[in-house]
Structures are given as structure tokens and as C-alpha cells.
XYZ file of C-alpha atoms in Angstrom:
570
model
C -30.514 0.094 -19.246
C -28.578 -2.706 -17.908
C -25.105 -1.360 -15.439
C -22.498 -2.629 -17.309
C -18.504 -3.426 -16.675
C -16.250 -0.864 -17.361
C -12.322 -1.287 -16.366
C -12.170 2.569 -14.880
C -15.129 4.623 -13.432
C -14.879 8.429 -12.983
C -16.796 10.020 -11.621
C -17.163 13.955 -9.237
C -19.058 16.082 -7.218
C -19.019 19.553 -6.225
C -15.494 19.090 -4.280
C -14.210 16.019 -4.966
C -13.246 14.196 -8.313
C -12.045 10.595 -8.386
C -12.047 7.272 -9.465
C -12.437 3.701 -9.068
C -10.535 0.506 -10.557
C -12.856 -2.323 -11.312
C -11.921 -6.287 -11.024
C -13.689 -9.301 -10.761
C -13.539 -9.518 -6.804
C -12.185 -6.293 -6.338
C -12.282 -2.717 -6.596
C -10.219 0.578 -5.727
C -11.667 3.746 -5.643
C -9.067 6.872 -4.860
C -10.930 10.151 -4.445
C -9.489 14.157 -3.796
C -10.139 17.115 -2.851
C -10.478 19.584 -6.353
C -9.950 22.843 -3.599
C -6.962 21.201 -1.202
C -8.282 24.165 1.615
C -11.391 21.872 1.839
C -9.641 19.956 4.260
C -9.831 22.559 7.172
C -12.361 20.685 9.643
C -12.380 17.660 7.393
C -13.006 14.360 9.992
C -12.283 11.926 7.769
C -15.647 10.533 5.314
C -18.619 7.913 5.722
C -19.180 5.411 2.720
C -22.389 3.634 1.796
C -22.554 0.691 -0.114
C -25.204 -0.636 -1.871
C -25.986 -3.796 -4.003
C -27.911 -3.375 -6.974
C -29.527 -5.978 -9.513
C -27.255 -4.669 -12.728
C -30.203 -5.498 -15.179
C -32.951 -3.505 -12.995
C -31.021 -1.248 -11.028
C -33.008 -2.510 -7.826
C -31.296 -1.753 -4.397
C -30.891 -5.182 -3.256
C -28.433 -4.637 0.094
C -27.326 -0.731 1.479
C -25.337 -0.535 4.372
C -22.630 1.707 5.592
C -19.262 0.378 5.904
C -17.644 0.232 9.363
C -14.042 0.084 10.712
C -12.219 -0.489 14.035
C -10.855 3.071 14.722
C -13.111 5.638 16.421
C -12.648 8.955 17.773
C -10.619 8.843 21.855
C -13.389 11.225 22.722
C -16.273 9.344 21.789
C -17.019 6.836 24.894
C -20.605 5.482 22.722
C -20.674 1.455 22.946
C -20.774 1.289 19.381
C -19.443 -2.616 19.320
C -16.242 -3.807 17.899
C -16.959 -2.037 14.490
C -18.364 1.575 13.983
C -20.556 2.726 11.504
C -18.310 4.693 9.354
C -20.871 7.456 10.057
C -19.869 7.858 13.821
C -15.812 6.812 13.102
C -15.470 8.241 9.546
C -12.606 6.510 7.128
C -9.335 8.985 7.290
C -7.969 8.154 4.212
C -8.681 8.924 0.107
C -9.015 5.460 -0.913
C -11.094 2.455 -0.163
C -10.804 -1.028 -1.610
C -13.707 -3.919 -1.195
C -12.256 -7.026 -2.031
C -15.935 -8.956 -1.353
C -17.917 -8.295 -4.732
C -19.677 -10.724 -6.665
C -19.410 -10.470 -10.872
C -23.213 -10.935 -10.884
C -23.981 -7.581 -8.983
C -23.712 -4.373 -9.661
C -22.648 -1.436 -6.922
C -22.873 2.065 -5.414
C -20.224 3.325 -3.202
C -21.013 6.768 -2.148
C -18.143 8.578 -0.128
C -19.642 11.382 2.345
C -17.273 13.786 3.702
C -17.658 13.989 7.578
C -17.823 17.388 9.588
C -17.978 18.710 12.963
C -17.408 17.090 16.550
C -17.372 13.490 17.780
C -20.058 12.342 18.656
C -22.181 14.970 16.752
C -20.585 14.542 13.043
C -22.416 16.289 9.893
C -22.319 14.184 6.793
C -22.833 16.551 3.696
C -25.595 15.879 1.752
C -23.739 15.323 -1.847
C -21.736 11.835 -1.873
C -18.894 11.606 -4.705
C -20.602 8.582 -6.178
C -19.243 5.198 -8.007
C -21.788 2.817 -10.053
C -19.441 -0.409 -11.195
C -20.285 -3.695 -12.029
C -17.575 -6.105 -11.787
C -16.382 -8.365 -14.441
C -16.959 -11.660 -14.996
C -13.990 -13.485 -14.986
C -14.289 -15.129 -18.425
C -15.502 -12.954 -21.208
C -14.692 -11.404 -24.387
C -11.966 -14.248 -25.179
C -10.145 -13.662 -22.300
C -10.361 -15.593 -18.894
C -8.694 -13.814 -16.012
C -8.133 -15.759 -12.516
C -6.696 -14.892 -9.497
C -6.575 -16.916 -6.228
C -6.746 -15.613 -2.935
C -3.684 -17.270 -2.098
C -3.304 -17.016 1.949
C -4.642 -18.398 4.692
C -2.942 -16.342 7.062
C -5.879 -13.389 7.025
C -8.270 -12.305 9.472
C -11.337 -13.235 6.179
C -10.032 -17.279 6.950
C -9.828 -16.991 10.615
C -13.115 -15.978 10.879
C -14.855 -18.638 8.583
C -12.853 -21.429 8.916
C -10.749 -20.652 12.095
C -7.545 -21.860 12.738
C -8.116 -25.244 10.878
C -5.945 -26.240 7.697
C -7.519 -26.872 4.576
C -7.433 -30.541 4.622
C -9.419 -29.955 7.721
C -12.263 -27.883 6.318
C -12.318 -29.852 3.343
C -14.175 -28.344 -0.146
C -15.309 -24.962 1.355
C -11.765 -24.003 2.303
C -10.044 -24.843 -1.290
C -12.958 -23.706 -2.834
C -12.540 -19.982 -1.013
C -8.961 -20.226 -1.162
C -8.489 -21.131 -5.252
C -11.774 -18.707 -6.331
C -11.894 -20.646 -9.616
C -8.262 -20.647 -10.149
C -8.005 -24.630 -10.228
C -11.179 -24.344 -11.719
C -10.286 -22.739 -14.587
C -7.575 -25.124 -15.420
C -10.117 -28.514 -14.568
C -12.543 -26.774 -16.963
C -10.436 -26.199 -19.713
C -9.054 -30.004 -19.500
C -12.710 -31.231 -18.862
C -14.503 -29.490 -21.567
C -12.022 -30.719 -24.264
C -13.959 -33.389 -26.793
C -12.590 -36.843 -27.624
C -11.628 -35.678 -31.009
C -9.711 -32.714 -29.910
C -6.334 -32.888 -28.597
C -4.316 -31.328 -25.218
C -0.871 -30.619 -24.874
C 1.052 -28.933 -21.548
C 4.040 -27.477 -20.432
C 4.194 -28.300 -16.414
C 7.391 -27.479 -13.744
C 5.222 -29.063 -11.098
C 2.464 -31.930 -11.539
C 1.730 -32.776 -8.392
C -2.283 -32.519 -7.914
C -4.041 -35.494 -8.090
C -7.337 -34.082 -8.755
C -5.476 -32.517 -12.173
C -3.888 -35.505 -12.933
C -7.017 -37.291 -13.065
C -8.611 -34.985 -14.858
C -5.802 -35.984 -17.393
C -6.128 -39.147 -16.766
C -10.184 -38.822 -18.104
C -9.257 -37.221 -20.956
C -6.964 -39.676 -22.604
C -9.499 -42.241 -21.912
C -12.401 -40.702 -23.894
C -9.868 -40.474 -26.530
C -8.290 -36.616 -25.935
C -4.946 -37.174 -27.377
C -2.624 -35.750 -24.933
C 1.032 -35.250 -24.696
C 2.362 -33.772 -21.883
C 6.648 -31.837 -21.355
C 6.989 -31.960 -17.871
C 10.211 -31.082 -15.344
C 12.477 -33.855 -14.883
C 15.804 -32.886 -13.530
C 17.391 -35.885 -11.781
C 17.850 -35.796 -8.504
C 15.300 -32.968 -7.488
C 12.262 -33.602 -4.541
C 9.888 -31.762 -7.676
C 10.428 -34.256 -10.183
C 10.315 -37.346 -7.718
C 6.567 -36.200 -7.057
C 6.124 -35.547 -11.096
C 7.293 -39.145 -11.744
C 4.745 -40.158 -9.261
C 1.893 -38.670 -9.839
C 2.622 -39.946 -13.836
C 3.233 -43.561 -12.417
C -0.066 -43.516 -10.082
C -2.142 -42.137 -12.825
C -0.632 -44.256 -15.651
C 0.229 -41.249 -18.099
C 3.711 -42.512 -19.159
C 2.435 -43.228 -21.933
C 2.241 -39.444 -22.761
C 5.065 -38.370 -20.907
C 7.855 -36.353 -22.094
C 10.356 -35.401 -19.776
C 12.591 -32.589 -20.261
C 16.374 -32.692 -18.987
C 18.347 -30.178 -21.039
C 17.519 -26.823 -19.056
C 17.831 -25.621 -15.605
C 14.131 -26.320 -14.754
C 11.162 -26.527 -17.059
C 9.290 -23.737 -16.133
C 6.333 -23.635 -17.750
C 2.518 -23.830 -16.483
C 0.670 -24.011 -19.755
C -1.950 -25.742 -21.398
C -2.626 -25.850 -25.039
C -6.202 -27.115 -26.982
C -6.214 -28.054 -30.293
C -8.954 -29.009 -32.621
C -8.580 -31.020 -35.816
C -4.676 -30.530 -35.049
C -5.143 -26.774 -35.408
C -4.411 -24.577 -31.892
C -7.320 -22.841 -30.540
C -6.668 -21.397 -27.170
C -4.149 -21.654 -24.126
C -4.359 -21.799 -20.517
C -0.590 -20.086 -19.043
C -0.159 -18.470 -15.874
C 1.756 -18.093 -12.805
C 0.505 -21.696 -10.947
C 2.060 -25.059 -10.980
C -0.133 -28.017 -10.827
C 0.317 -28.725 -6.609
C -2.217 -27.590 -3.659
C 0.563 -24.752 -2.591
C 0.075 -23.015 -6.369
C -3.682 -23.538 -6.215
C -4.157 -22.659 -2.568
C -1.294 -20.898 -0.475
C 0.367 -18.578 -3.194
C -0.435 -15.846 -4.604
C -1.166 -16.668 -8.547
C -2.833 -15.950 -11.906
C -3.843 -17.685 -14.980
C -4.834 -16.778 -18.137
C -7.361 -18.586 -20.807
C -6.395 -16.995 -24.464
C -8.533 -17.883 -27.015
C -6.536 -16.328 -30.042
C -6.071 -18.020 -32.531
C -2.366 -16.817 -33.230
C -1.193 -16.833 -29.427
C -2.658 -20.601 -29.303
C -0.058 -21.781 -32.835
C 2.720 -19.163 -30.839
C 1.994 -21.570 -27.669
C 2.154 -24.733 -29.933
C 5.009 -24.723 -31.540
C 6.951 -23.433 -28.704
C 5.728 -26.710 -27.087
C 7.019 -28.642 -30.124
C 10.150 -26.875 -29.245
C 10.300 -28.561 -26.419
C 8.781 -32.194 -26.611
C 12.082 -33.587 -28.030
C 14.160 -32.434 -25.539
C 16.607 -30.283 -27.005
C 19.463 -29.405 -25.581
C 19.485 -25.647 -24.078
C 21.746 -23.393 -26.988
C 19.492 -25.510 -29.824
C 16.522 -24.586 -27.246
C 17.743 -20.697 -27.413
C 18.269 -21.013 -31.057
C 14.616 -21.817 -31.369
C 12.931 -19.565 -29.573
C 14.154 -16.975 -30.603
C 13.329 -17.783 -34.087
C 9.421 -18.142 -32.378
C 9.961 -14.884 -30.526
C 11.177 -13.006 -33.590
C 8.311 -14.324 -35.878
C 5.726 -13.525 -33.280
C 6.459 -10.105 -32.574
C 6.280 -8.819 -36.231
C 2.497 -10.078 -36.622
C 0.272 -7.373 -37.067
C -2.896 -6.922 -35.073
C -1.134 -9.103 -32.392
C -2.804 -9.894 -29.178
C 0.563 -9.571 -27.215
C 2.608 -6.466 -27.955
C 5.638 -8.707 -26.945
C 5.892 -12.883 -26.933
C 9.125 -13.937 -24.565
C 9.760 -17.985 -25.153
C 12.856 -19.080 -22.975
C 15.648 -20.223 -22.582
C 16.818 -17.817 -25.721
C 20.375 -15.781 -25.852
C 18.640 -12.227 -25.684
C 17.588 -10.637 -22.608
C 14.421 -9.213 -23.951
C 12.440 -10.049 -20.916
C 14.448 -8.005 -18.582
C 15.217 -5.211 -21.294
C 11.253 -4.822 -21.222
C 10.934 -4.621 -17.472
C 13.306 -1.510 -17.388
C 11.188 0.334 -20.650
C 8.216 -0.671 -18.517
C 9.433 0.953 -15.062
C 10.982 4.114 -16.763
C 7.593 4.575 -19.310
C 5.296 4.798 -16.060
C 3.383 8.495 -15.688
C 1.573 7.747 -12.555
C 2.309 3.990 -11.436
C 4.476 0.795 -11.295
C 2.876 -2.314 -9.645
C 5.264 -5.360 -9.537
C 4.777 -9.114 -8.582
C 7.918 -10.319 -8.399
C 8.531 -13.457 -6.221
C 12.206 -13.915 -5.815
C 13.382 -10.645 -6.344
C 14.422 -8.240 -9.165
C 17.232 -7.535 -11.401
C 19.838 -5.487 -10.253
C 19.296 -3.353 -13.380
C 15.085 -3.032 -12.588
C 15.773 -2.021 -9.485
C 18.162 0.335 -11.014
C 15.385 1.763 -12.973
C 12.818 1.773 -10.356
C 15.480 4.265 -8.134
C 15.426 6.705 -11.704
C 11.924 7.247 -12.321
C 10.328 11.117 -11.648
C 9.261 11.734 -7.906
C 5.508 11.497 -8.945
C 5.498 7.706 -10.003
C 4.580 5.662 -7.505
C 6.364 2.220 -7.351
C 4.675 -0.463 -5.062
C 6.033 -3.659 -5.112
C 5.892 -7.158 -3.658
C 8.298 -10.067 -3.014
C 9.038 -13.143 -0.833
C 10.982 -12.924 2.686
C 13.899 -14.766 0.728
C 14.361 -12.283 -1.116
C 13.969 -9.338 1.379
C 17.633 -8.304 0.941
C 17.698 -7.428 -2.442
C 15.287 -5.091 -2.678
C 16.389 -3.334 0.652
C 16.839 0.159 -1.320
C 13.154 -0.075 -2.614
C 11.911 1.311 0.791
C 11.999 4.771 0.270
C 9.215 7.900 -0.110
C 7.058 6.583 -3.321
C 8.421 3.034 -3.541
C 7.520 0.903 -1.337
C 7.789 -2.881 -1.740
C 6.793 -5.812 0.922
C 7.023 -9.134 1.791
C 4.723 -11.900 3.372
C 4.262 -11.962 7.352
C 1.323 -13.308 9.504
C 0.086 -10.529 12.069
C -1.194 -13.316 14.804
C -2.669 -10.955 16.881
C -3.871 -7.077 16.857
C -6.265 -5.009 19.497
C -5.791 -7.558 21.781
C -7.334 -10.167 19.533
C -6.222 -13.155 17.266
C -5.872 -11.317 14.056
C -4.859 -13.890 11.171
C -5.343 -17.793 10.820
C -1.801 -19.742 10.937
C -0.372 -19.443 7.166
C -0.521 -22.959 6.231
C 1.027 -24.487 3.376
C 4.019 -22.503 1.287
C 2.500 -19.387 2.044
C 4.444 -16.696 -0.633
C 4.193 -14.726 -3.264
C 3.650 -16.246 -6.599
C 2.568 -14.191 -9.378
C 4.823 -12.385 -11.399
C 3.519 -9.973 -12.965
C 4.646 -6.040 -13.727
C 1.472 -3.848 -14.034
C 1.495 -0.243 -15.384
C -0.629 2.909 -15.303
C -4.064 1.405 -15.083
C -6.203 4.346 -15.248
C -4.744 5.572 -18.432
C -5.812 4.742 -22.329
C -2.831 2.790 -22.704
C -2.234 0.285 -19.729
C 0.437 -2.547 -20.038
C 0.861 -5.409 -17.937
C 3.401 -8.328 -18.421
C 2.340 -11.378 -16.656
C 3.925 -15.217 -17.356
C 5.905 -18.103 -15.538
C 8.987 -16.264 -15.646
C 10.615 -14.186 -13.257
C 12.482 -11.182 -13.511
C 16.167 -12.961 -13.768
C 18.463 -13.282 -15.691
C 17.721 -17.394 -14.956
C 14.349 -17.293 -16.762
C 15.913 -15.530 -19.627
C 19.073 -18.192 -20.145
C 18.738 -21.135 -18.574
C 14.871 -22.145 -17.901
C 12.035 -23.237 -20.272
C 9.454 -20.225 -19.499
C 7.009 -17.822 -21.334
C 5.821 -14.160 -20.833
C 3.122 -12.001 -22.204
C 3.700 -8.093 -22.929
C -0.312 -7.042 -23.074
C -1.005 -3.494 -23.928
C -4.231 -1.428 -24.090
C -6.242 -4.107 -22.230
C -7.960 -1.950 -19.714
C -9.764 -5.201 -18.234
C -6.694 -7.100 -17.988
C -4.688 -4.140 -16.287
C -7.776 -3.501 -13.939
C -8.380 -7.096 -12.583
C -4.728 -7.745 -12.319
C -4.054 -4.218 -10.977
C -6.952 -4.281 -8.539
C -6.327 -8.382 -7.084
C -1.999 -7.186 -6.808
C -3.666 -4.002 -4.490
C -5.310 -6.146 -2.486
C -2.161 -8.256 -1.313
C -0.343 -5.381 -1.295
C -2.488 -3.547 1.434
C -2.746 -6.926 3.291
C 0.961 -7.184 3.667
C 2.228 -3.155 3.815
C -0.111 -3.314 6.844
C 1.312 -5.823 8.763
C 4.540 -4.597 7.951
C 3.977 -1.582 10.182
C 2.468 -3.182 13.094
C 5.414 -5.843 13.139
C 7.649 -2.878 12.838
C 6.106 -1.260 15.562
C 6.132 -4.490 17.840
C 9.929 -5.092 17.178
C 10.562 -1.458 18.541
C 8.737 -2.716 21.742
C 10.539 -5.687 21.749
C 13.725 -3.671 21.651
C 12.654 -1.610 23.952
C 12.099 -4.439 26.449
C 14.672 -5.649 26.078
C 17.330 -3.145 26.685
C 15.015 -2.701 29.678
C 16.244 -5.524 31.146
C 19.309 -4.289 31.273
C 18.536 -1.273 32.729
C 16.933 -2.739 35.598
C 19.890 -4.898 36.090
C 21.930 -1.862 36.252
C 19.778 0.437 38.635
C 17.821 2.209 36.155
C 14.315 3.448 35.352
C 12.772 1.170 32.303
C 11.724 3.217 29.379
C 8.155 3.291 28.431
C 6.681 1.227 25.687
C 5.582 3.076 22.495
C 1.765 2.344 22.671
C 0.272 2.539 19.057
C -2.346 4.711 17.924
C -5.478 3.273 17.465
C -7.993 6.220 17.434
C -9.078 8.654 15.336
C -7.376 12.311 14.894
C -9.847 14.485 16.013
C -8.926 17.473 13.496
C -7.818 17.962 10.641
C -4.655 16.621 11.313
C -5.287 13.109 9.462
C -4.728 14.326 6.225
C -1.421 16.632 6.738
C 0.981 14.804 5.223
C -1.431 13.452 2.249
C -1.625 17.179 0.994
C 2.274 17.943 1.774
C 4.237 17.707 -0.906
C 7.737 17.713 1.062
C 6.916 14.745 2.994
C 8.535 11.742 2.912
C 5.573 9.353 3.164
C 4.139 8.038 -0.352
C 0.828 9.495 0.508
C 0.721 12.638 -1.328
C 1.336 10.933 -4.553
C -1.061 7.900 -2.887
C -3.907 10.541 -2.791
C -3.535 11.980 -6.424
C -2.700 8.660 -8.264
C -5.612 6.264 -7.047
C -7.704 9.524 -7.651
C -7.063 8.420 -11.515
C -4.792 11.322 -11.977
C -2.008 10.629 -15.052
C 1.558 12.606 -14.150
């Protein structure tokens, strides 16, 4: 019997229960103690992770996983990594963001026991069989880039060299078939079909060619595009239309605040067959340096929702006819039964149903609240975010520009980050330069993705009252999709950790930095310097690790951490 994907694994063993979140590139598996006493002489655990063929089973890689901390005690030359069998993981989750959709895999987490240097593993692992998913199947195609360069994963294969440097293998690793996905879906279309877009920004030239082919084999394609006078955006829209000779199916829209869109519609024999909408203009920063999603919907009723909200817009109506008109879309397409999307949000339109949903999603969380939000939140999100119970956990990212407004979301089980570079770390160059507009891009709110009933709402718009009123955008509400939940769930994670990291190293440096600096005074004046705080960077070598993840008074987020990515619903 063939391993197949599923969204959520379970699984237990004799003292530990827990469970793992499956993606495409991606997984995070929480686990716990059932008996929290178990922890008395608890070193942290080993994992093993093997690669299996997912039609045969057959073990095709096995390793154990390794880190940089090790125990003070242990002077071994174990190399700049240690087996996680000598310098066992002290946490209760682990996330591998290196999988392949054609393999299936075994991680088996061993607790650890007894002295450095001379640790026990027990003989029963807690044990997780996945198999990713592909990132195109059952009518949905999911696609998220990697969307930074500054990481230690592109220092190491491509150094400190931009993109245009590297050349193919760099876009190819950054994009991970985001671009892709969008080339394929204009490149497969036949001569008798037809293609019509929504675009903010149209400034790739290997897209626009791609557009360029299609109206010559005889695609008919008409194409709404941003064209606000006087803006740097639509100077590089009007010439990338000019150099590729698409005027001819240019419309340009004037009448809102920005034309927001980034979507894609295919027709066939004039009848709507599937879109392509996301998070990612056309440009190499959308593609490449930001963090973004698309989506390739192949209902039939979402495509006509898509289309004539692009007829909507082709004439260029002015913004309260726009409103006027979407809403009439919105209304219709949120009474359909058997609906793909619980909720359809076409802007500009009068209502703020787009925000209204955001709060209903925050306060109907029982164990989680992931949110993607670029440029910041509503004042009356955040609002809800600082209401929900003590055991939801609310982790959230946005860009530096926006770092002020969610100051208050810093606190015990919310936690929300922005982008930073950590250029060096253990006395080594850490991440590549960030090259390119390196930020946040998706915007997306994701919640409870271990339960029967996840709901994610993912589109161009962000979480303003802007994309509401004044912009041309569109938003999905998708509910009970357990792959969408887990791939989107499972790629937000994986920025998350990247940047809550470096947030606490940088944090730790500034102190230094303070530190030194009121030094100088001191010395100035007579006085003994203080000491630098030097950071920890072994291993405890007790119990001691895992105090505050079992202390329910604490005001870290990782008690709730340790029961909610163990697939536990409050």
C-alpha cells in the first residue's frame, strides 16, 4: 500500500502523543509529554529521519538530524554540527522545511536520558509517516515562494551573490514554482481559448512575453492593469506594454486608489474555467524577494465569480459605480450552495466585510491564529487579537514599516515579527545580504489547522480599511480545506521561525550595544565597564530546558507552544 498525503498525522507512543502538519516543502510536528512528571531527567530528544519510496516503502536515505548546540560539558570534537544523538533537540517541535512531494518520510523523535557524553536514547520513538503534497492536485494548485535571500540555506549555495549573478539556479530556488505556476497557466492556454488578468504590477519581462506568445497563436487576451498617473509602478506597466506591443489589449484602470489585483482568468469557448489569484505581482521582487502565494482554482463557479468581477472592471468605472457592483457580485456569490469559498470579497465595495471577517476569524480560534499581514492590521483586529482566551496562540508577521502598529502584539501567546537579516552568529557569517525588496508579502489569516474545520483567508488584499474602500482587490474565505490550511499553515511557520529567531539574537546584540556604550562613558568618568551579557549557546544539562514549557504561570508562549503544535484543540 502506497504512503499517501494526509493534511494532519497523529500519531503516539507509550509517553508521548503528538502530531505533525504536512505541506508541500514543509512540515511541523509538535509532540508532549501524556505524564508531564516524565520530564524529570529529560535531556532534550534525538530525531531520525528517513526517506522512503511512498509506493514501496523502501528506506531510501536515514540519518539523524544534527544542530549547533551541545552540552558545556561535553569537550568531544564532534564538528560544527552534532548528531542530535550526542546534543539532543530541547524543544517539542521540529519543522523540516527540505522535503520533496515525490517522497515519503519517517521522523522518529527519541527521548534522550542520562549524562553528557553517555546519553540513553529509549528504545520506542513517537513516530510520523507523511508524504507531502504535491503542489497541484485535486483542483487546487497551492504555491508558495521562498521569498528571501537573506538566510543561512542561500548563503551557503549561492553565497553572497545576487540573483542576477547566479542566474537560473538562484530564481529557480528562490520562486519554487511560484512564477512557474503563473508561466504555466498562460503557456498551456490553446489558441482557441481566451485569457483575461487583473495586474497592480506588470513588470516581468519573462511574463510579459509569455503574453506576448499567447496573443500571437491566437489566445484572445485582454488585460486591466494599474495606471494611476504619475506613479514609478505604472511608468514600468506602460513599458513593459509598449516593449512587448500589448496595447492592443490594454485596459488601464484610473478610477480607484490602485488596482490591486494579481489574477488570471482562462476561459474556454467564452465560458470561465479556472483562475490563477494570489498574493504576487508580476515583477522579480513578488516572484523572488517576498514572501507570497498563489492559487490555481479550477471551479467552475469561482472562475464566472472571477470573470465578471473582471468585466467589472475593464471599462473603468468610476469607484462608488465600482462599489455598487461588487457588491452585487459579492452578494450573489455568497448565497451559492455547495460553494468553494465560504466567503467571496470583490473590492472597492461600501461594506467592510473583509475586515468584519478578520475579527469572527481571530475571536472563533480554539487553539491558533496565524496571520500574514504585510502592512499592518486594523486597529479593530488587533483589538480582537488582545480579547481572545489565554490558550489561543496568536503568531503573527508584518513588515518593519509597519512595526509600530502592532507594538501591543508582543505579549505572552502573541507574538508577531518583522523581517531582519542576522549577518553573523557563532562567530560566523550567518545570512546572505537580503537583496531585492526583501518583505513580507502574503496576506493571508490562517486558523486552527489541526482541527476538522480549518479556515484560511488568503487574497491581494490587506487587512485595511484601503482594500475594502478604495482599491480594486479580491479575497477568498476557504473553510474545511485541511490541505489548503496545512500547506499555507506549515510555509507561514517556516518564516515565522526564521524571523522570531533573529529577533532575539538582534535583541540580545542591541543590549550589548547598549551596554558598550554607556561603557564609554563610564570609563570617561573613572569607572569600572560593565560586563557584556554573553549568550547562551549550550545545552542545559538537566532538566531545566523544559521548565517554563510545562509552567503554566509563565509568561513565555511556550506552554501553550508545547500543547498546540502537539495537535491539541482548546
Amino acid at each position: 500500500m502506497s504512503i499517501t498525503f494526509q493534511p494532519v498525522v497523529r500519531a503516539q507512543s507509550v509517553k508521548y502523543k503528538g502530531a505533525a502538519l504536512v505541506g508541500t516543502y514543509s512540515v511541523i510536528i509538535g509532540w508532549d509529554l501524556k505524564d508531564p512528571s516524565n520530564r524529570i531527567g529529560l535531556k532534550g530528544f534525538a530525531i531520525r529521519r528517513s526517506e522512503l519510496n511512498p509506493i514501496t516503502e523502501e528506506v531510501t536515505e536515514l540519518r539523524w538530524l544534527r544542530g549547533y548546540k551541545r552540552f558545556k560539558s561535553d569537550d568531544s570534537d564532534h564538528g560544527e554540527e552534532v548528531s542530535s544523538l550526542e546534543a539532543p533537540f530541547q524543544r517539542f517541535r521540529w519543522n523540516d522545511y527540505s522535503l520533496k512531494p515525490e517522497n515519503a518520510y519517517r521522523f522518529e523523535v527519541f527521548e534522550m536520558r542520562g549524562d553528557p557524553g553517555a546519553l540513553v536514547r529509549s528504545h520506542k520513538a513517537i513516530s510520523f509517516l507523511i508524504r507531502p503534497s504535491r503542489e497541484d492536485q485535486d483542483d487546487l494548485g497551492i504555491y508558495v515562494n521562498r521569498g528571501v535571500t537573506a538566510a543561512s540555506a542561500y548563503l551557503s549555495r549561492f553565497k553572497n551573490k545576487a540573483p542576477k549573478e547566479v542566474g537560473a539556479a538562484a530564481y529557480n530556488w528562490l520562486s519554487r514554482g511560484l512564477k512557474e505556476s503563473l508561466l504555466e497557466f498562460i503557456e498551456s492556454t490553446e489558441n482557441d481559448e481566451a485569457l483575461h488578468i487583473a495586474i497592480y504590477e506588470f513588470h516581468d519581462p519573462e511574463v510579459a512575453q509569455a503574453v506576448r506568445d499567447a496573443v500571437d497563436r491566437g489566445v484572445t487576451v485582454q488585460m486591466v492593469h494599474d495606471a494611476k498617473p504619475g506613479k514609478h509602478s505604472t511608468e514600468k506597466n506602460e513599458k513593459m506594454i509598449h516593449d512587448f506591443q500589448l496595447e492592443e489589449i490594454s485596459f488601464p484602470r484610473t478610477n480607484v486608489n490602485i488596482s490591486h489585483n494579481k489574477v488570471v482568468i482562462r476561459l474556454s469557448n467564452n465560458v470561465p474555467k479556472a483562475v490563477w489569484t494570489g498574493s504576487a505581482n508580476f515583477s522579480e521582487n513578488a516572484f523572488n524577494f517576498q514572501t507570497n502565494t498563489a492559487l490555481v482554482i479550477r471551479d467552475p463557479q469561482v472562475a464566472v465569480n472571477y470573470e465578471a468581477f473582471f468585466q467589472g472592471m475593464k471599462d473603468n468605472p468610476l469607484k462608488k459605480d465600482s462599489k455598487i457592483i461588487n457588491l452585487n457580485l459579492v452578494t450573489q456569490a455568497n448565497v451559492l450552495q455547495d460553494r468553494f469559498a465560504e466567503k467571496t470579497f470583490f473590492s472597492p465595495v461600501r461594506k467592510k466585510d473583509l475586515l468584519v471577517t478578520a475579527r469572527e476569524l481571530v475571536s472563533s480560534a480554539k487553539s491558533i491564529v496565524m496571520v500574514s499581514a504585510p502592512f499592518g492590521l486594523d486597529k479593530t483586529i488587533i483589538e480582537s487579537l488582545g480579547q481572545n482566551s489565554g490558550k489561543i496562540i496568536e503568531y503573527g508577521l508584518v513588515n518593519a514599516t509597519a512595526k509600530r502598529k502592532i507594538e501591543k502584539l508582543h505579549r505572552k501567546n502573541t507574538r508577531f515579527f518583522t523581517p531582519s537579516r542576522l549577518k553573523t552568529y557563532m562567530g560566523k557569517n550567518w545570512d546572505a545580504k537580503a537583496f531585492g525588496a526583501h518583505k513580507i508579502h502574503a496576506k493571508s489569516i490562517v486558523v486552527d489547522p489541526w482541527g476538522d474545520d480549518p479556515k484560511v483567508l488568503i487574497g491581494s488584499a490587506n487587512f485595511s480599511n484601503a482594500s475594502c474602500s478604495d482599491n480594486d482587490e479580491n479575497a477568498l474565505l476557504i473553510v474545511g480545506n485541511k490541505r489548503l490550511a496545512s500547506i499555507i499553515a506549515s510555509e507561514f511557520m517556516r518564516m515565522y521561525d526564521h524571523y522570531k529567531s533573529r529577533y532575539y539574537i538582534d535583541r540580545f546584540n542591541k543590549k550589548n550595544e547598549e551596554i558598550e556604550k554607556e561603557n564609554k562613558q563610564r570609563v570617561l568618568n573613572g569607572l569600572e565597564p560593565k560586563p557584556l551579557r554573553v549568550m547562551d549557546v549550550f545545552l542545559k544539562e538537566d532538566e531545566e530546558w523544559s521548565r517554563t514549557s510545562f509552567d503554566p504561570n509563565t509568561s513565555s508562549h511556550k506552554f501553550q507552544d508545547r500543547i498546540i503544535f502537539a495537535g491539541a484543540e482548546s
